[in-house]
Amino acid sequence: MVECNCLFFYSTGLQTAIFQKRRGAMQRTKKHSSIPREYPLPRLYTSVSTKEDSLKVEADWHDYYELIYFQEGSFQLYLNLKEINIEEECLYLIPKGCVHRLYATSEKAVEHSLCFCLEDFCFSEEDILEQGFFRELRKEEHFFPKEISLSHLGFLEMVQGFSEIYKLFHQHGKKESSVSSSNSYRLERLADHMMVKGGLLQLFAIMEGMGMISERRLVEEEKQVLFIKNSIEYIREHYAEKIYIRDLANLCQLNEQYFTRFFGNNVGISPLEYINRYRVEKAVEILSGGEDKVLDVAKATGFHNQGNFIKIFKSIMGETPHQYRKRLE
């Protein structure tokens, strides 16, 4: 897989980070435990893991959110014992109470962790944001997306917005405890808190605007089934038109390469082969019940080249359209 950046949403608090010396027996430990309320959230942690000092976050869980930007390198994340390899840009939302671990797996790995409380975004009962957005999230009737990657609309805007937030912490925040390549930043000025909360509201707006907020949390298997169903339904509805793999990938909010592999692993054949097989199936129905010319049958089933239609038909049926029709007579 391609090495890249990632963003993750954690419904966590601060993490326990252990940076182990790979060259020598020295081990450095940093506890990102609970933040004293005199140091209110939001709060930022920046870690730069190197070959000598490798990031290792031991198992922990918390009751507030953590937005993590994996800027460079590769990571291994465990969420409630499920292993996830981080090698592409992405965002993750982890529910409150989720047990998580994190390890850097490349020689250089950079990540920024933004911790914040959803309860800090309380509005009056009559406020439209309170009624339509934050209340449902706090009641866990609506949910942030579990993952947002490069294939999702709005991802680049999310990265840009997050970058502005961590730059503000670096420029105006107070740098505190540091272990090896990890630094903690907190805000002191009221104006800076306003800027960060405004930035978070912008990220929430992107997710809401792009339809990323769900009414219930879908387990991964349900998402996969939904992706496959939507793809197949699209093919069956549009088989007579030009169908591009990128259209199917966009339907599932995946990149083309991953979608092709995902579809093949779950359906057993590639998307292109499924399209061709379905078109041939519809062509057989037409050939069996009418006197349409082969060229017209080809056009009616999405084949805009008669030669290509005959070739694919024969590869699937073992005979040409003419031979098939003649055999039925």
GROMACS .gro file of C-alpha atoms in nm, residues 8-264:
model
  257
    8PHE     CA    1  -0.828   0.974   1.288
    9PHE     CA    2  -1.119   1.059   1.511
   10TYR     CA    3  -1.097   0.896   1.855
   11SER     CA    4  -1.370   0.907   2.111
   12THR     CA    5  -1.083   0.900   2.357
   13GLY     CA    6  -0.889   1.123   2.578
   14LEU     CA    7  -0.520   1.152   2.606
   15GLN     CA    8  -0.298   0.862   2.534
   16THR     CA    9  -0.025   0.676   2.715
   17ALA     CA   10   0.277   0.703   2.492
   18ILE     CA   11   0.586   0.494   2.536
   19PHE     CA   12   0.884   0.575   2.320
   20GLN     CA   13   1.122   0.283   2.319
   21LYS     CA   14   1.490   0.324   2.244
   22ARG     CA   15   1.574   0.089   1.958
   23ARG     CA   16   1.942   0.158   1.999
   24GLY     CA   17   2.000   0.066   2.361
   25ALA     CA   18   1.797  -0.052   2.655
   26MET     CA   19   1.677   0.292   2.761
   27GLN     CA   20   1.300   0.329   2.759
   28ARG     CA   21   1.115   0.659   2.791
   29THR     CA   22   0.757   0.675   2.905
   30LYS     CA   23   0.497   0.951   2.881
   31LYS     CA   24   0.152   0.936   3.034
   32HIS     CA   25  -0.114   1.137   2.850
   33SER     CA   26  -0.368   1.058   3.119
   34SER     CA   27  -0.656   1.280   3.217
   35ILE     CA   28  -0.616   1.653   3.159
   36PRO     CA   29  -0.672   1.869   3.469
   37ARG     CA   30  -0.970   2.094   3.411
   38GLU     CA   31  -0.755   2.397   3.493
   39TYR     CA   32  -0.597   2.303   3.159
   40PRO     CA   33  -0.920   2.279   2.962
   41LEU     CA   34  -0.964   2.105   2.631
   42PRO     CA   35  -0.899   2.134   2.342
   43ARG     CA   36  -0.537   2.022   2.369
   44LEU     CA   37  -0.282   1.910   2.109
   45TYR     CA   38  -0.010   1.645   2.109
   46THR     CA   39   0.248   1.626   1.834
   47SER     CA   40   0.471   1.320   1.798
   48VAL     CA   41   0.760   1.263   1.561
   49SER     CA   42   0.864   0.900   1.577
   50THR     CA   43   1.209   0.812   1.442
   51LYS     CA   44   1.417   0.498   1.398
   52GLU     CA   45   1.573   0.558   1.738
   53ASP     CA   46   1.252   0.652   1.920
   54SER     CA   47   0.948   0.455   1.810
   55LEU     CA   48   0.597   0.563   1.908
   56LYS     CA   49   0.408   0.311   2.117
   57VAL     CA   50   0.072   0.402   2.269
   58GLU     CA   51  -0.044   0.132   2.508
   59ALA     CA   52  -0.403   0.021   2.551
   60ASP     CA   53  -0.626   0.288   2.700
   61TRP     CA   54  -0.977   0.432   2.673
   62HIS     CA   55  -1.136   0.770   2.748
   63ASP     CA   56  -1.462   0.961   2.753
   64TYR     CA   57  -1.384   1.241   2.510
   65TYR     CA   58  -1.278   1.272   2.149
   66GLU     CA   59  -0.938   1.276   1.989
   67LEU     CA   60  -0.880   1.382   1.629
   68ILE     CA   61  -0.549   1.245   1.507
   69TYR     CA   62  -0.373   1.356   1.192
   70PHE     CA   63  -0.125   1.097   1.071
   71GLN     CA   64   0.089   1.330   0.865
   72GLU     CA   65   0.373   1.102   0.761
   73GLY     CA   66   0.475   0.738   0.783
   74SER     CA   67   0.294   0.418   0.871
   75PHE     CA   68   0.112   0.316   1.188
   76GLN     CA   69  -0.061   0.015   1.336
   77LEU     CA   70  -0.383   0.090   1.521
   78TYR     CA   71  -0.589  -0.145   1.737
   79LEU     CA   72  -0.951  -0.053   1.809
   80ASN     CA   73  -1.128  -0.288   2.049
   81LEU     CA   74  -0.873  -0.554   1.948
   82LYS     CA   75  -0.929  -0.503   1.575
   83GLU     CA   76  -0.606  -0.431   1.390
   84ILE     CA   77  -0.593  -0.150   1.132
   85ASN     CA   78  -0.284  -0.069   0.927
   86ILE     CA   79  -0.250   0.304   0.867
   87GLU     CA   80  -0.076   0.361   0.535
   88GLU     CA   81  -0.314   0.602   0.364
   89GLU     CA   82  -0.462   0.937   0.455
   90CYS     CA   83  -0.779   0.890   0.655
   91LEU     CA   84  -0.994   1.007   0.944
   92TYR     CA   85  -1.135   0.781   1.213
   93LEU     CA   86  -1.403   0.830   1.474
   94ILE     CA   87  -1.371   0.597   1.771
   95PRO     CA   88  -1.670   0.567   2.009
   96LYS     CA   89  -1.633   0.663   2.373
   97GLY     CA   90  -1.492   0.383   2.581
   98CYS     CA   91  -1.319   0.220   2.285
   99VAL     CA   92  -0.995   0.047   2.387
  100HIS     CA   93  -0.718   0.157   2.154
  101ARG     CA   94  -0.347   0.107   2.095
  102LEU     CA   95  -0.117   0.273   1.845
  103TYR     CA   96   0.230   0.195   1.713
  104ALA     CA   97   0.451   0.360   1.453
  105THR     CA   98   0.572   0.103   1.199
  106SER     CA   99   0.797   0.315   0.977
  107GLU     CA  100   1.135   0.472   1.050
  108LYS     CA  101   0.981   0.820   1.046
  109ALA     CA  102   0.622   0.880   1.150
  110VAL     CA  103   0.452   1.211   1.234
  111GLU     CA  104   0.112   1.250   1.397
  112HIS     CA  105  -0.085   1.529   1.562
  113SER     CA  106  -0.358   1.448   1.817
  114LEU     CA  107  -0.629   1.701   1.897
  115CYS     CA  108  -0.835   1.626   2.208
  116PHE     CA  109  -1.170   1.794   2.262
  117CYS     CA  110  -1.501   1.752   2.445
  118LEU     CA  111  -1.826   1.745   2.255
  119GLU     CA  112  -1.990   1.882   2.570
  120ASP     CA  113  -1.799   2.207   2.514
  121PHE     CA  114  -2.031   2.271   2.218
  122CYS     CA  115  -2.353   2.325   2.411
  123PHE     CA  116  -2.604   2.574   2.277
  124SER     CA  117  -2.946   2.686   2.397
  125GLU     CA  118  -3.229   2.436   2.363
  126GLU     CA  119  -3.384   2.646   2.087
  127ASP     CA  120  -3.063   2.672   1.884
  128ILE     CA  121  -3.082   2.493   1.548
  129LEU     CA  122  -2.732   2.346   1.589
  130GLU     CA  123  -2.823   2.209   1.930
  131GLN     CA  124  -3.148   2.058   1.805
  132GLY     CA  125  -3.026   1.921   1.474
  133PHE     CA  126  -2.665   1.827   1.539
  134PHE     CA  127  -2.499   1.831   1.882
  135ARG     CA  128  -2.786   1.694   2.090
  136GLU     CA  129  -2.818   1.387   1.867
  137LEU     CA  130  -2.443   1.326   1.882
  138ARG     CA  131  -2.428   1.355   2.259
  139LYS     CA  132  -2.729   1.121   2.293
  140GLU     CA  133  -2.551   0.880   2.056
  141GLU     CA  134  -2.845   0.879   1.818
  142HIS     CA  135  -2.626   1.026   1.545
  143PHE     CA  136  -2.263   0.935   1.489
  144PHE     CA  137  -1.951   1.078   1.333
  145PRO     CA  138  -1.814   0.870   1.046
  146LYS     CA  139  -1.584   0.590   1.150
  147GLU     CA  140  -1.340   0.662   0.870
  148ILE     CA  141  -1.280   0.936   0.615
  149SER     CA  142  -1.010   0.878   0.354
  150LEU     CA  143  -0.885   1.034   0.033
  151SER     CA  144  -1.175   0.882  -0.159
  152HIS     CA  145  -1.432   1.074   0.047
  153LEU     CA  146  -1.564   1.409  -0.065
  154GLY     CA  147  -1.456   1.674   0.182
  155PHE     CA  148  -1.139   1.497   0.293
  156LEU     CA  149  -0.902   1.761   0.159
  157GLU     CA  150  -1.107   2.032   0.329
  158MET     CA  151  -1.084   1.834   0.655
  159VAL     CA  152  -0.705   1.813   0.627
  160GLN     CA  153  -0.677   2.183   0.551
  161GLY     CA  154  -0.899   2.275   0.845
  162PHE     CA  155  -0.711   2.048   1.084
  163SER     CA  156  -0.376   2.186   0.967
  164GLU     CA  157  -0.488   2.538   1.055
  165ILE     CA  158  -0.578   2.419   1.405
  166TYR     CA  159  -0.250   2.245   1.484
  167LYS     CA  160  -0.052   2.538   1.342
  168LEU     CA  161  -0.237   2.766   1.584
  169PHE     CA  162  -0.138   2.543   1.876
  170HIS     CA  163   0.225   2.539   1.763
  171GLN     CA  164   0.238   2.917   1.716
  172HIS     CA  165   0.035   3.038   2.014
  173GLY     CA  166  -0.004   2.743   2.250
  174LYS     CA  167   0.214   2.676   2.552
  175LYS     CA  168   0.443   2.377   2.497
  176GLU     CA  169   0.453   2.156   2.800
  177SER     CA  170   0.585   1.812   2.889
  178SER     CA  171   0.796   1.649   2.621
  179VAL     CA  172   0.922   1.294   2.591
  180SER     CA  173   1.171   1.246   2.312
  181SER     CA  174   0.988   1.357   1.997
  182SER     CA  175   0.647   1.415   2.160
  183ASN     CA  176   0.523   1.758   2.272
  184SER     CA  177   0.203   1.870   2.442
  185TYR     CA  178   0.042   2.208   2.370
  186ARG     CA  179  -0.233   2.390   2.558
  187LEU     CA  180  -0.401   2.721   2.490
  188GLU     CA  181  -0.403   3.012   2.733
  189ARG     CA  182  -0.558   3.302   2.543
  190LEU     CA  183  -0.934   3.318   2.517
  191ALA     CA  184  -0.905   3.427   2.154
  192ASP     CA  185  -0.709   3.110   2.071
  193HIS     CA  186  -0.978   2.892   2.229
  194MET     CA  187  -1.232   3.071   2.013
  195MET     CA  188  -1.025   3.012   1.700
  196VAL     CA  189  -0.985   2.639   1.771
  197LYS     CA  190  -1.352   2.589   1.853
  198GLY     CA  191  -1.437   2.777   1.536
  199GLY     CA  192  -1.206   2.544   1.345
  200LEU     CA  193  -1.375   2.240   1.497
  201LEU     CA  194  -1.715   2.379   1.402
  202GLN     CA  195  -1.586   2.410   1.047
  203LEU     CA  196  -1.483   2.042   1.049
  204PHE     CA  197  -1.825   1.944   1.185
  205ALA     CA  198  -1.987   2.151   0.909
  206ILE     CA  199  -1.786   1.970   0.641
  207MET     CA  200  -1.894   1.630   0.774
  208GLU     CA  201  -2.257   1.738   0.801
  209GLY     CA  202  -2.256   1.897   0.457
  210MET     CA  203  -2.103   1.589   0.295
  211GLY     CA  204  -2.357   1.354   0.454
  212MET     CA  205  -2.100   1.182   0.674
  213ILE     CA  206  -2.310   1.192   0.993
  214SER     CA  207  -2.512   0.873   1.026
  215GLU     CA  208  -2.826   0.799   1.227
  216ARG     CA  209  -2.681   0.477   1.353
  217ARG     CA  210  -2.340   0.325   1.367
  218LEU     CA  211  -2.303   0.066   1.092
  219VAL     CA  212  -2.072  -0.221   1.164
  220GLU     CA  213  -1.808  -0.277   0.899
  221GLU     CA  214  -1.981  -0.584   0.759
  222GLU     CA  215  -2.303  -0.388   0.707
  223LYS     CA  216  -2.113  -0.115   0.524
  224GLN     CA  217  -1.951  -0.369   0.295
  225VAL     CA  218  -2.284  -0.532   0.213
  226LEU     CA  219  -2.435  -0.191   0.144
  227PHE     CA  220  -2.146  -0.098  -0.088
  228ILE     CA  221  -2.188  -0.420  -0.286
  229LYS     CA  222  -2.566  -0.385  -0.311
  230ASN     CA  223  -2.542  -0.024  -0.425
  231SER     CA  224  -2.280  -0.113  -0.687
  232ILE     CA  225  -2.479  -0.403  -0.828
  233GLU     CA  226  -2.803  -0.204  -0.832
  234TYR     CA  227  -2.627   0.075  -1.019
  235ILE     CA  228  -2.496  -0.170  -1.279
  236ARG     CA  229  -2.839  -0.326  -1.327
  237GLU     CA  230  -3.004   0.013  -1.369
  238HIS     CA  231  -2.743   0.160  -1.604
  239TYR     CA  232  -2.611  -0.143  -1.795
  240ALA     CA  233  -2.729   0.003  -2.127
  241GLU     CA  234  -2.520   0.316  -2.067
  242LYS     CA  235  -2.148   0.369  -2.039
  243ILE     CA  236  -2.037   0.264  -1.692
  244TYR     CA  237  -1.702   0.371  -1.558
  245ILE     CA  238  -1.533   0.200  -1.265
  246ARG     CA  239  -1.469   0.542  -1.115
  247ASP     CA  240  -1.847   0.597  -1.099
  248LEU     CA  241  -1.893   0.278  -0.899
  249ALA     CA  242  -1.596   0.368  -0.677
  250ASN     CA  243  -1.739   0.714  -0.611
  251LEU     CA  244  -2.070   0.555  -0.523
  252CYS     CA  245  -1.891   0.369  -0.244
  253GLN     CA  246  -1.660   0.663  -0.166
  254LEU     CA  247  -1.353   0.451  -0.244
  255ASN     CA  248  -1.067   0.498  -0.485
  256GLU     CA  249  -1.077   0.290  -0.805
  257GLN     CA  250  -0.796   0.054  -0.711
  258TYR     CA  251  -0.935  -0.028  -0.369
  259PHE     CA  252  -1.292  -0.056  -0.500
  260THR     CA  253  -1.185  -0.303  -0.772
  261ARG     CA  254  -1.011  -0.520  -0.513
  262PHE     CA  255  -1.297  -0.484  -0.265
  263PHE     CA  256  -1.560  -0.577  -0.525
  264GLY     CA  257  -1.358  -0.875  -0.649
   0.00000   0.00000   0.00000
